[in-house]
XYZ file of C-alpha atoms in Angstrom:
675
model
C 118.587 125.587 97.663
C 116.635 125.755 94.321
C 115.304 128.871 93.413
C 111.079 127.833 94.624
C 110.370 131.670 93.062
C 111.162 130.903 89.422
C 109.406 127.382 90.464
C 106.073 128.438 91.642
C 105.590 130.462 88.614
C 107.005 127.676 85.927
C 103.954 125.815 88.495
C 100.906 128.323 88.804
C 101.213 129.071 84.511
C 103.814 126.145 82.801
C 105.994 127.873 79.922
C 104.333 126.636 76.511
C 107.360 125.271 75.776
C 106.035 122.799 78.913
C 103.287 121.796 77.763
C 101.521 119.677 74.895
C 102.045 119.584 71.376
C 99.249 117.727 68.972
C 100.739 115.660 66.058
C 99.069 117.718 63.152
C 100.075 116.142 59.497
C 97.282 118.270 57.920
C 96.736 122.145 58.733
C 93.523 123.412 57.629
C 93.271 126.801 54.803
C 93.883 129.451 57.631
C 96.168 127.292 59.090
C 96.776 130.592 61.115
C 92.912 130.603 62.633
C 94.115 127.061 63.204
C 97.020 127.541 65.410
C 95.094 130.710 67.395
C 92.229 127.884 68.710
C 95.757 126.007 69.669
C 96.703 128.506 71.705
C 93.821 129.004 73.140
C 93.613 125.805 73.907
C 97.108 126.141 75.558
C 98.913 123.714 73.021
C 102.610 124.555 73.040
C 103.485 124.090 69.423
C 102.887 120.791 66.611
C 104.179 117.863 65.631
C 103.990 118.749 62.143
C 105.259 117.886 58.259
C 105.731 118.587 54.398
C 102.239 118.443 53.099
C 102.012 114.931 52.501
C 99.859 115.286 48.664
C 101.521 115.670 45.118
C 104.454 114.261 46.543
C 105.608 114.941 49.755
C 108.954 116.919 49.441
C 109.773 116.112 45.873
C 107.663 118.994 45.083
C 108.711 122.019 46.249
C 105.399 124.229 46.487
C 104.685 121.484 49.356
C 108.286 123.080 51.076
C 106.592 126.805 50.156
C 103.940 125.706 51.813
C 105.789 124.089 55.018
C 107.985 127.602 54.388
C 104.912 129.735 55.666
C 103.079 127.145 58.471
C 107.030 127.642 60.396
C 106.857 130.849 60.289
C 103.319 131.309 60.968
C 104.274 128.610 64.285
C 107.269 131.596 65.158
C 104.853 134.298 65.168
C 102.169 132.458 67.369
C 105.194 131.305 69.947
C 104.334 128.184 68.878
C 107.306 125.784 69.037
C 107.355 123.103 65.969
C 109.121 119.206 65.715
C 109.287 117.901 62.087
C 107.653 115.013 61.161
C 110.037 113.138 58.878
C 107.644 110.822 56.242
C 104.728 110.655 55.094
C 102.532 108.760 57.099
C 104.495 105.862 58.714
C 106.313 103.577 59.399
C 109.276 105.859 58.748
C 111.859 105.281 56.164
C 109.842 104.919 52.745
C 109.384 109.449 51.905
C 105.577 108.279 50.782
C 107.282 105.602 47.806
C 110.432 108.050 47.059
C 113.263 106.590 49.148
C 112.656 102.375 47.511
C 111.617 103.816 43.869
C 114.194 102.880 41.726
C 116.526 101.125 44.522
C 114.178 97.910 45.362
C 117.709 96.495 46.874
C 117.828 98.376 49.957
C 114.552 97.821 50.899
C 114.045 95.553 54.132
C 115.528 92.264 54.094
C 115.493 88.966 55.698
C 117.507 85.813 55.404
C 115.762 82.743 54.981
C 117.022 78.881 55.158
C 116.389 75.474 52.925
C 117.182 72.474 55.229
C 117.167 69.201 53.407
C 118.174 66.141 55.231
C 119.676 62.794 54.205
C 119.426 58.993 55.532
C 120.990 57.278 52.386
C 123.351 59.244 49.669
C 121.249 61.502 47.238
C 121.535 63.956 44.840
C 120.051 67.367 46.069
C 119.445 70.199 43.875
C 117.612 73.992 44.898
C 116.601 76.543 42.723
C 115.708 80.121 44.477
C 111.947 80.927 43.620
C 110.670 84.097 42.481
C 110.162 86.337 45.484
C 113.729 85.983 46.738
C 117.008 87.512 45.447
C 119.239 85.538 46.024
C 121.300 82.400 47.516
C 124.202 84.094 49.777
C 125.894 80.650 51.722
C 125.368 76.802 50.789
C 126.684 73.950 53.675
C 126.711 70.566 54.428
C 126.942 69.501 57.868
C 127.798 65.161 58.704
C 124.630 63.947 61.287
C 125.130 61.741 64.497
C 122.159 59.294 65.121
C 123.479 57.969 68.483
C 119.424 56.875 69.410
C 116.308 56.477 66.929
C 114.711 59.772 67.792
C 117.410 61.614 67.526
C 119.670 63.644 65.207
C 122.466 65.409 65.631
C 124.467 67.836 63.095
C 127.575 68.247 64.064
C 128.487 71.587 62.964
C 131.754 71.721 64.046
C 132.589 69.767 60.445
C 130.989 72.758 57.913
C 131.666 71.635 54.381
C 130.251 74.533 52.088
C 129.117 73.626 48.985
C 129.019 75.981 45.961
C 126.416 77.744 44.468
C 125.462 80.591 41.792
C 122.686 83.260 42.911
C 120.366 81.600 42.260
C 121.269 77.303 42.055
C 122.521 74.438 44.677
C 123.168 70.964 43.689
C 124.859 68.885 45.833
C 125.727 64.874 46.545
C 124.419 64.627 50.121
C 126.056 60.573 51.576
C 123.789 59.187 54.172
C 123.156 61.021 57.002
C 124.389 64.454 55.838
C 121.793 67.521 55.762
C 122.183 70.138 53.551
C 121.613 73.916 54.409
C 121.209 76.583 51.681
C 120.601 80.219 52.825
C 118.517 82.676 50.313
C 117.517 86.498 50.969
C 114.280 88.130 50.136
C 112.472 91.428 51.024
C 111.308 91.269 54.261
C 107.926 92.934 53.926
C 104.464 89.901 53.507
C 103.119 89.937 56.367
C 104.901 92.741 58.333
C 104.531 95.699 60.272
C 104.306 97.244 56.796
C 101.994 95.841 55.009
C 99.123 95.975 58.265
C 98.856 99.441 59.355
C 96.761 102.066 58.706
C 99.105 104.448 56.624
C 100.375 101.797 53.280
C 101.206 98.435 52.404
C 104.705 100.217 51.120
C 107.915 97.869 51.706
C 110.275 99.874 52.952
C 114.174 100.794 53.797
C 116.318 98.245 55.505
C 117.004 100.443 58.848
C 120.654 98.068 58.500
C 121.845 99.900 55.632
C 123.351 103.006 55.725
C 122.999 103.661 51.738
C 119.015 103.200 52.498
C 119.211 105.519 55.455
C 121.322 108.303 53.326
C 119.012 107.718 50.679
C 116.268 108.724 53.276
C 117.970 111.511 54.091
C 118.684 112.994 50.674
C 114.850 112.630 49.827
C 113.500 113.857 53.028
C 115.320 115.644 54.816
C 118.171 117.547 52.072
C 115.213 119.141 50.477
C 114.100 120.554 53.801
C 116.820 121.687 54.618
C 118.240 122.877 51.081
C 115.096 125.576 51.221
C 114.597 127.077 54.150
C 117.966 126.576 55.603
C 117.389 127.901 59.404
C 114.332 125.258 59.803
C 116.412 122.018 61.542
C 118.120 124.630 64.032
C 114.134 126.646 64.827
C 112.774 122.787 65.164
C 112.875 121.627 68.403
C 113.833 117.798 67.160
C 112.892 115.254 64.120
C 110.130 113.103 64.840
C 111.242 109.565 63.668
C 107.998 107.204 63.981
C 108.060 103.210 64.522
C 110.935 102.205 61.907
C 111.941 98.524 62.514
C 113.094 95.730 60.505
C 109.457 94.102 59.360
C 110.903 90.632 59.850
C 108.547 89.537 62.295
C 105.153 87.967 61.241
C 101.916 90.021 62.942
C 98.937 88.223 62.227
C 98.726 84.573 64.157
C 95.992 83.750 61.117
C 98.385 84.225 58.098
C 101.232 81.051 57.877
C 104.602 82.260 55.603
C 106.570 80.268 53.866
C 109.567 81.984 54.385
C 110.520 82.508 58.484
C 113.221 85.557 58.537
C 115.848 86.276 60.085
C 117.303 90.762 59.842
C 119.963 90.829 56.772
C 122.247 93.082 55.034
C 124.876 92.638 52.673
C 128.295 92.540 54.550
C 126.300 90.681 57.628
C 128.646 87.949 57.597
C 131.828 89.995 56.677
C 130.771 92.241 59.781
C 130.060 89.252 62.461
C 133.343 88.261 62.314
C 134.981 91.577 62.460
C 133.503 92.333 65.844
C 133.968 89.115 67.091
C 136.823 87.395 64.988
C 135.215 84.448 64.034
C 132.670 83.432 61.519
C 129.594 82.834 61.917
C 129.119 80.582 58.786
C 129.823 76.939 60.551
C 126.660 78.414 62.915
C 124.491 79.881 60.820
C 122.314 77.043 61.479
C 121.379 78.081 64.426
C 119.549 81.285 64.285
C 116.932 79.148 62.648
C 117.030 76.006 64.781
C 118.542 74.108 67.825
C 118.588 74.363 71.385
C 120.606 75.565 74.742
C 123.580 75.055 71.884
C 122.276 77.314 69.748
C 121.972 80.592 72.361
C 125.425 81.702 72.591
C 125.913 82.725 68.626
C 122.274 84.119 68.760
C 123.478 86.662 71.556
C 126.257 87.494 69.306
C 123.530 87.812 66.047
C 121.104 89.876 67.650
C 123.264 92.421 69.649
C 125.377 92.711 66.053
C 122.367 93.528 64.470
C 121.540 96.197 67.096
C 124.626 98.102 66.551
C 123.727 97.827 63.052
C 120.481 99.522 63.833
C 122.108 101.787 66.103
C 124.403 102.559 63.587
C 123.140 103.390 59.754
C 119.657 104.226 60.759
C 119.544 106.605 65.012
C 123.124 107.028 64.823
C 123.606 108.473 60.955
C 120.077 110.258 61.482
C 120.908 111.825 64.865
C 124.449 113.006 63.277
C 122.671 114.675 60.456
C 120.035 116.436 63.118
C 122.341 117.848 64.951
C 124.709 118.960 62.678
C 121.674 121.442 60.991
C 121.141 122.023 64.855
C 118.693 120.475 65.905
C 118.117 116.499 67.715
C 116.564 113.033 67.059
C 113.879 111.387 67.983
C 110.481 110.036 68.068
C 110.039 106.456 69.151
C 109.758 102.947 68.117
C 108.232 100.063 67.848
C 106.234 97.311 71.225
C 109.022 99.295 73.698
C 107.396 97.308 76.463
C 108.347 93.996 75.633
C 112.110 92.630 75.517
C 111.047 89.847 73.536
C 110.122 92.194 70.550
C 113.695 94.993 71.489
C 114.935 91.515 70.157
C 112.477 91.067 67.216
C 112.548 94.492 66.426
C 115.987 95.870 66.906
C 118.015 93.048 67.867
C 119.081 95.815 70.949
C 116.499 98.471 71.648
C 117.975 100.203 73.935
C 121.349 100.516 71.972
C 119.295 102.010 69.111
C 117.838 104.242 71.400
C 120.965 105.378 72.531
C 122.004 106.450 69.599
C 118.872 108.547 68.698
C 119.481 112.629 70.024
C 117.034 112.407 72.449
C 114.787 109.093 73.890
C 111.036 108.742 72.795
C 108.291 106.168 73.184
C 104.627 105.737 72.491
C 101.880 104.404 74.790
C 98.632 103.458 72.931
C 97.003 101.802 76.534
C 95.688 105.508 77.784
C 94.020 104.344 80.574
C 95.745 103.687 84.404
C 94.167 99.334 84.321
C 95.943 98.307 80.824
C 99.465 101.124 81.455
C 101.902 99.189 81.045
C 104.077 100.115 83.252
C 107.537 99.264 81.644
C 106.959 101.430 78.747
C 108.779 103.974 80.117
C 111.466 102.054 81.934
C 112.906 100.402 79.487
C 113.872 103.481 77.495
C 114.948 105.222 80.756
C 118.150 102.946 80.432
C 118.785 105.316 76.969
C 117.936 108.082 79.179
C 120.187 106.936 82.169
C 123.027 106.186 80.053
C 123.200 109.118 77.987
C 122.206 111.977 81.047
C 119.130 112.951 78.601
C 116.460 115.189 79.986
C 114.297 112.327 79.849
C 112.216 110.933 76.979
C 109.556 112.090 74.289
C 105.781 110.455 74.799
C 103.867 110.554 71.978
C 100.547 109.838 73.285
C 98.439 107.264 71.084
C 94.631 106.488 72.357
C 94.029 104.069 69.788
C 93.527 100.750 72.161
C 90.489 99.706 73.613
C 89.009 102.841 72.118
C 85.545 102.014 73.201
C 86.520 102.350 77.091
C 89.042 105.135 76.376
C 86.290 107.428 75.965
C 84.102 106.648 78.489
C 86.324 109.136 80.468
C 89.046 110.050 78.098
C 90.528 112.967 80.803
C 90.331 111.624 83.888
C 91.892 108.802 81.575
C 95.294 110.675 80.074
C 96.183 112.800 83.010
C 96.693 109.458 85.215
C 98.312 108.246 82.323
C 99.956 111.607 82.591
C 101.526 110.818 85.710
C 102.264 107.663 85.584
C 104.278 108.429 82.459
C 106.112 111.703 84.311
C 106.820 109.431 86.755
C 109.021 107.016 85.052
C 111.078 109.689 82.797
C 109.045 111.456 79.705
C 109.372 115.084 80.394
C 108.529 115.700 76.868
C 104.638 114.794 75.124
C 103.583 114.945 71.773
C 99.729 114.284 71.460
C 97.015 112.487 69.320
C 94.613 113.170 72.327
C 92.738 115.863 70.152
C 89.096 116.048 70.001
C 88.134 114.045 73.185
C 87.878 117.371 75.013
C 86.906 120.952 74.662
C 88.214 124.038 75.522
C 88.299 124.464 78.987
C 89.428 121.128 79.443
C 92.058 121.037 76.810
C 93.524 124.119 78.630
C 93.618 122.631 81.869
C 95.155 118.886 80.434
C 98.116 121.197 78.886
C 98.399 122.864 82.498
C 98.737 120.101 84.401
C 101.180 118.393 81.899
C 102.963 121.737 81.976
C 103.092 121.515 85.765
C 104.496 117.878 86.016
C 107.590 119.604 83.426
C 108.049 122.425 85.375
C 108.467 120.387 88.769
C 110.704 117.548 86.752
C 112.836 119.335 84.184
C 115.536 117.962 84.550
C 115.693 115.651 87.001
C 116.105 111.972 87.331
C 114.862 109.679 89.662
C 116.244 109.231 93.012
C 116.371 105.518 94.000
C 118.938 102.529 94.544
C 116.443 100.022 93.358
C 117.739 98.229 89.872
C 116.645 95.412 87.980
C 118.293 93.174 86.109
C 116.848 93.728 81.689
C 117.817 90.672 81.077
C 117.781 90.853 77.238
C 120.527 87.897 76.710
C 117.607 85.532 77.575
C 115.573 86.444 74.913
C 118.167 86.925 72.547
C 119.272 83.413 73.483
C 115.968 81.976 72.254
C 114.371 84.222 69.405
C 114.033 82.148 66.736
C 112.170 83.482 63.054
C 109.092 82.047 62.537
C 106.492 81.452 59.752
C 104.041 82.910 61.678
C 103.068 85.632 63.908
C 105.370 86.253 66.701
C 103.424 89.134 68.914
C 102.628 86.366 71.172
C 104.625 83.169 70.153
C 107.903 81.777 71.560
C 109.603 81.983 74.636
C 108.611 85.132 76.963
C 110.382 83.952 79.340
C 112.263 87.265 80.635
C 109.712 89.343 79.972
C 106.928 87.475 82.085
C 109.318 88.218 84.763
C 110.118 90.454 84.613
C 106.496 92.369 84.993
C 106.585 89.812 87.882
C 108.689 92.414 89.759
C 108.044 94.787 88.413
C 104.077 94.762 88.313
C 104.603 94.203 91.920
C 106.678 97.007 92.746
C 104.508 99.846 91.231
C 101.854 98.824 93.158
C 103.488 98.344 96.289
C 104.931 101.959 95.704
C 108.520 101.369 95.189
C 110.843 102.698 92.104
C 113.310 101.116 90.079
C 116.272 101.607 87.204
C 116.312 98.685 84.604
C 120.437 97.389 84.288
C 122.158 95.939 82.428
C 125.343 93.661 82.611
C 127.546 97.105 81.275
C 125.606 98.959 84.161
C 127.191 95.821 86.692
C 130.842 96.164 85.932
C 130.129 100.362 86.685
C 128.955 98.789 90.015
C 131.269 96.612 90.363
C 134.319 98.546 89.519
C 133.116 102.102 91.223
C 132.382 99.618 94.465
C 136.560 98.833 93.951
C 137.699 102.861 93.115
C 135.632 104.798 95.466
C 134.085 102.162 97.735
C 130.731 102.422 96.828
C 128.899 100.641 94.451
C 127.369 103.346 91.509
C 125.749 103.816 88.962
C 124.962 106.207 86.811
C 125.649 108.022 90.086
C 123.064 106.548 91.720
C 124.494 104.728 95.111
C 123.420 100.819 94.370
C 121.007 99.591 97.402
C 119.808 96.671 96.122
C 119.866 94.016 92.982
C 116.500 92.285 91.400
C 117.491 89.558 88.953
C 113.975 88.369 87.449
C 113.924 84.411 86.331
C 116.052 83.778 82.809
C 117.022 80.647 81.534
C 120.701 82.580 80.468
C 122.376 85.597 81.474
C 126.315 86.429 80.632
C 128.694 84.660 82.664
C 130.388 89.090 83.138
C 126.953 89.669 85.048
C 127.417 86.757 87.332
C 130.937 88.179 88.494
C 129.693 91.550 88.663
C 126.623 90.166 91.114
C 129.463 88.402 93.076
C 131.544 90.959 93.846
C 128.188 93.236 94.613
C 126.937 90.295 97.075
C 130.093 89.805 98.319
C 130.506 93.857 99.549
C 126.773 93.787 101.269
C 125.042 94.973 98.556
C 121.400 93.133 98.229
C 121.256 91.176 94.982
C 118.224 88.674 94.991
C 117.322 85.879 92.464
C 113.672 85.147 91.407
C 113.344 81.453 92.247
C 116.902 80.739 90.716
C 119.914 81.490 88.950
C 120.178 81.576 85.144
C 122.998 79.405 83.463
C 126.197 81.546 82.383
C 126.554 81.909 78.929
C 130.155 82.127 79.250
C 132.410 78.930 78.848
C 134.639 79.681 83.011
C 134.253 77.618 84.930
C 132.069 80.269 88.084
C 131.803 77.045 90.876
C 133.316 79.840 93.341
C 130.695 82.159 92.548
C 128.688 82.236 96.102
C 125.022 80.555 96.010
C 123.051 83.698 95.589
C 119.682 84.317 97.072
C 116.547 83.200 95.838
C 113.422 84.431 96.498
C 109.897 85.028 94.937
C 108.742 88.832 94.481
C 106.565 88.890 97.297
C 109.926 88.221 99.324
C 111.454 91.438 97.293
C 108.421 93.656 97.968
C 109.171 92.748 101.928
C 112.228 93.869 101.695
C 112.164 96.927 100.233
C 108.671 97.402 102.826
C 111.584 96.783 105.581
C 113.502 99.711 104.356
C 110.935 102.456 106.047
C 111.158 105.413 104.099
C 108.550 108.626 104.338
C 105.228 107.266 102.087
C 106.207 104.060 102.270
C 102.995 102.483 103.610
C 100.631 99.679 101.728
C 97.774 102.089 101.109
C 94.014 100.336 101.154
C 91.789 100.511 98.050
C 94.040 102.354 95.456
C 97.174 102.401 94.462
C 99.729 104.794 94.442
C 103.237 105.146 92.092
C 105.779 106.767 94.049
C 109.260 108.228 93.334
C 111.821 110.720 94.538
C 113.504 113.309 92.971
C 115.993 115.778 94.388
C 116.488 119.453 93.271
C 118.784 121.409 94.819
C 119.374 119.714 98.257
C 115.066 119.878 98.648
C 113.698 116.278 98.191
C 110.650 115.545 95.585
C 108.591 112.476 96.416
C 105.923 112.051 93.221
C 102.578 110.348 94.184
C 100.637 108.860 90.795
C 97.885 107.952 91.695
C 96.525 105.485 88.738
C 93.151 104.439 90.807
C 89.412 105.624 90.383
C 89.245 106.512 93.988
C 91.046 108.911 96.312
C 94.062 107.584 98.528
C 95.457 108.516 101.384
C 99.433 108.447 103.041
C 100.663 108.971 105.893
C 103.658 112.037 106.101
C 106.388 110.557 107.912
C 108.979 113.146 107.402
C 110.307 115.087 110.325
C 110.309 118.406 109.369
C 107.306 120.699 107.426
C 106.612 119.973 103.949
C 104.878 121.429 100.767
C 102.021 119.641 98.898
C 102.577 120.979 95.242
C 99.223 120.221 93.041
C 99.575 120.061 89.409
C 95.928 120.266 89.168
C 95.567 124.001 90.054
C 99.571 125.015 90.359
C 98.787 125.332 94.604
C 100.829 124.725 96.902
C 99.764 124.236 100.880
C 101.061 122.836 104.161
C 101.496 119.717 105.526
C 102.890 118.743 108.904
C 104.385 115.508 110.199
C 102.000 112.887 110.583
C 99.655 114.426 108.688
C 97.784 112.769 105.655
C 98.341 113.345 102.560
C 95.345 112.799 99.815
C 96.463 111.948 96.533
C 93.159 112.088 94.170
C 92.066 109.408 92.090
C 93.451 109.752 88.529
C 95.831 113.130 89.433
C 99.167 113.498 90.454
C 101.054 115.856 93.307
C 103.991 116.352 94.832
C 105.460 116.836 98.145
C 108.518 118.943 98.790
C 111.209 118.819 102.585
C 114.108 119.241 103.407
C 115.585 115.866 104.972
């Protein structure tokens, strides 16, 4: 049994470390008074940084000021995170990192295509925006019909090139491809933010990230040797590949894929084959391009994880803290590819996963903002994740009821795995409201600290479908392109959330684990959770290994349900012996879960209540989070007496079997009982 006395104490008066820390990039001249105000408002600490002005970390006076700020925070009992950048996105160091080192900037590779239907002489000269030519080759083209031209990628003929010039003869029905590298900057996230218009580093380049460390981390560590060991974590802010254009009213001459010097060699080392014959398929082609694109973007994710989050985590951990913060567009599978190649892999390389949330009122809250990151939490076995609260979307609507909007969203976030909150939700409420909000958030963590969701329903994370279809674009990639994986996944998770069912995302690695534990232990499990149901979104393609694992699990009696169809295998083997999988609608998936029954497994009219189960030393904790603007009632169907723990006021009240439990509008509650 858990220590109920300790939990009661923490629930009634949550530790300061469980509460919210504001993002504080600048301090008042009397920063001690500002900190006293933070204590009065109930904050837990702050995310703070070396003063941005006058040279940032290159100015010793700034670091001395930072030393004083950190010392004052220690005196006030406030914890701190160290923000790693001057503005954002992280990696530029206010321009210092790339000063004198333009080769470390984010890079993209683009393709020039020249086809000949009669003999011709082709010339290509690099323009002044680009760095160099990195590959050129020609291929024969077959034209079996008047409307078709098929490039024969297996018959590549390399063409000589210099850094800035290609010249060759093209025979009838030959095509020339020239591949060039340039800065990934114009039209990217770097040129459309509120901070600066600076270029950013290449997060695939270990040397670029090392220079970021040398200029923005090392000066603090040298001047204040224990600064990092006293910090909770380092906060990084929206690093990305910068190859994607972000405004649909802009069109650019270059469709960019991620690049770093040594990429071709890294591909061959990783897969034992050359990328060069199939390099055009990163930019064009249909299903024939899918396998090479999946390999390409998986490699990009590996390189980003090693160079950026992995290298920075290693440095932070060596200095006594962890590396955290958040990334870009965490809510969307398509952008997991466009921004990082493989988002979950990049996040797993960080010491502590983190996300941000801009949609800070419940009607527009994206359910999966925590759930994709929760894969990293589960796989790395961390105590949840960090959220940066940024109420920047639909601000006018948010301001109509900021406290309740934010409280509703906090319940949804903590139900989905958040345990630490850093926030720009400052100045929207008065002192009493802010103190109450901090206590409310602190109680959420007090109850859930150290606890993973206890759930047997798993949804397949079909990133390979998005990787297979990702092609560089000449204009905005925010909404363009194939979004089947994201759209179908969202259809399932929306239905599950709004009907009160919990879930984890899983990938091919997790399915292999489930199949292996089935063989060795007789029970399929993933990260220690027994597998009951696996739901597969509507995808065009899936990894061959995943289909094989799903077949083994289905044959053992695990419920395996595909949304509408079974996707094609990305492998080359004959899978005709696989069983006939069950293909269902989203409604069928929900009905299957309703059929299981359960303590709070019932439909609720007039409100949407998200539900999750947690276990603490043999005691069941049911979290009920009402995202609606009306109270909701659910029946407690347990066999034993229960207790309702209310984070709004820290109270504990008894609940009898069969009694109705009220979940207040835009609030969460906990019901504790013995099964």
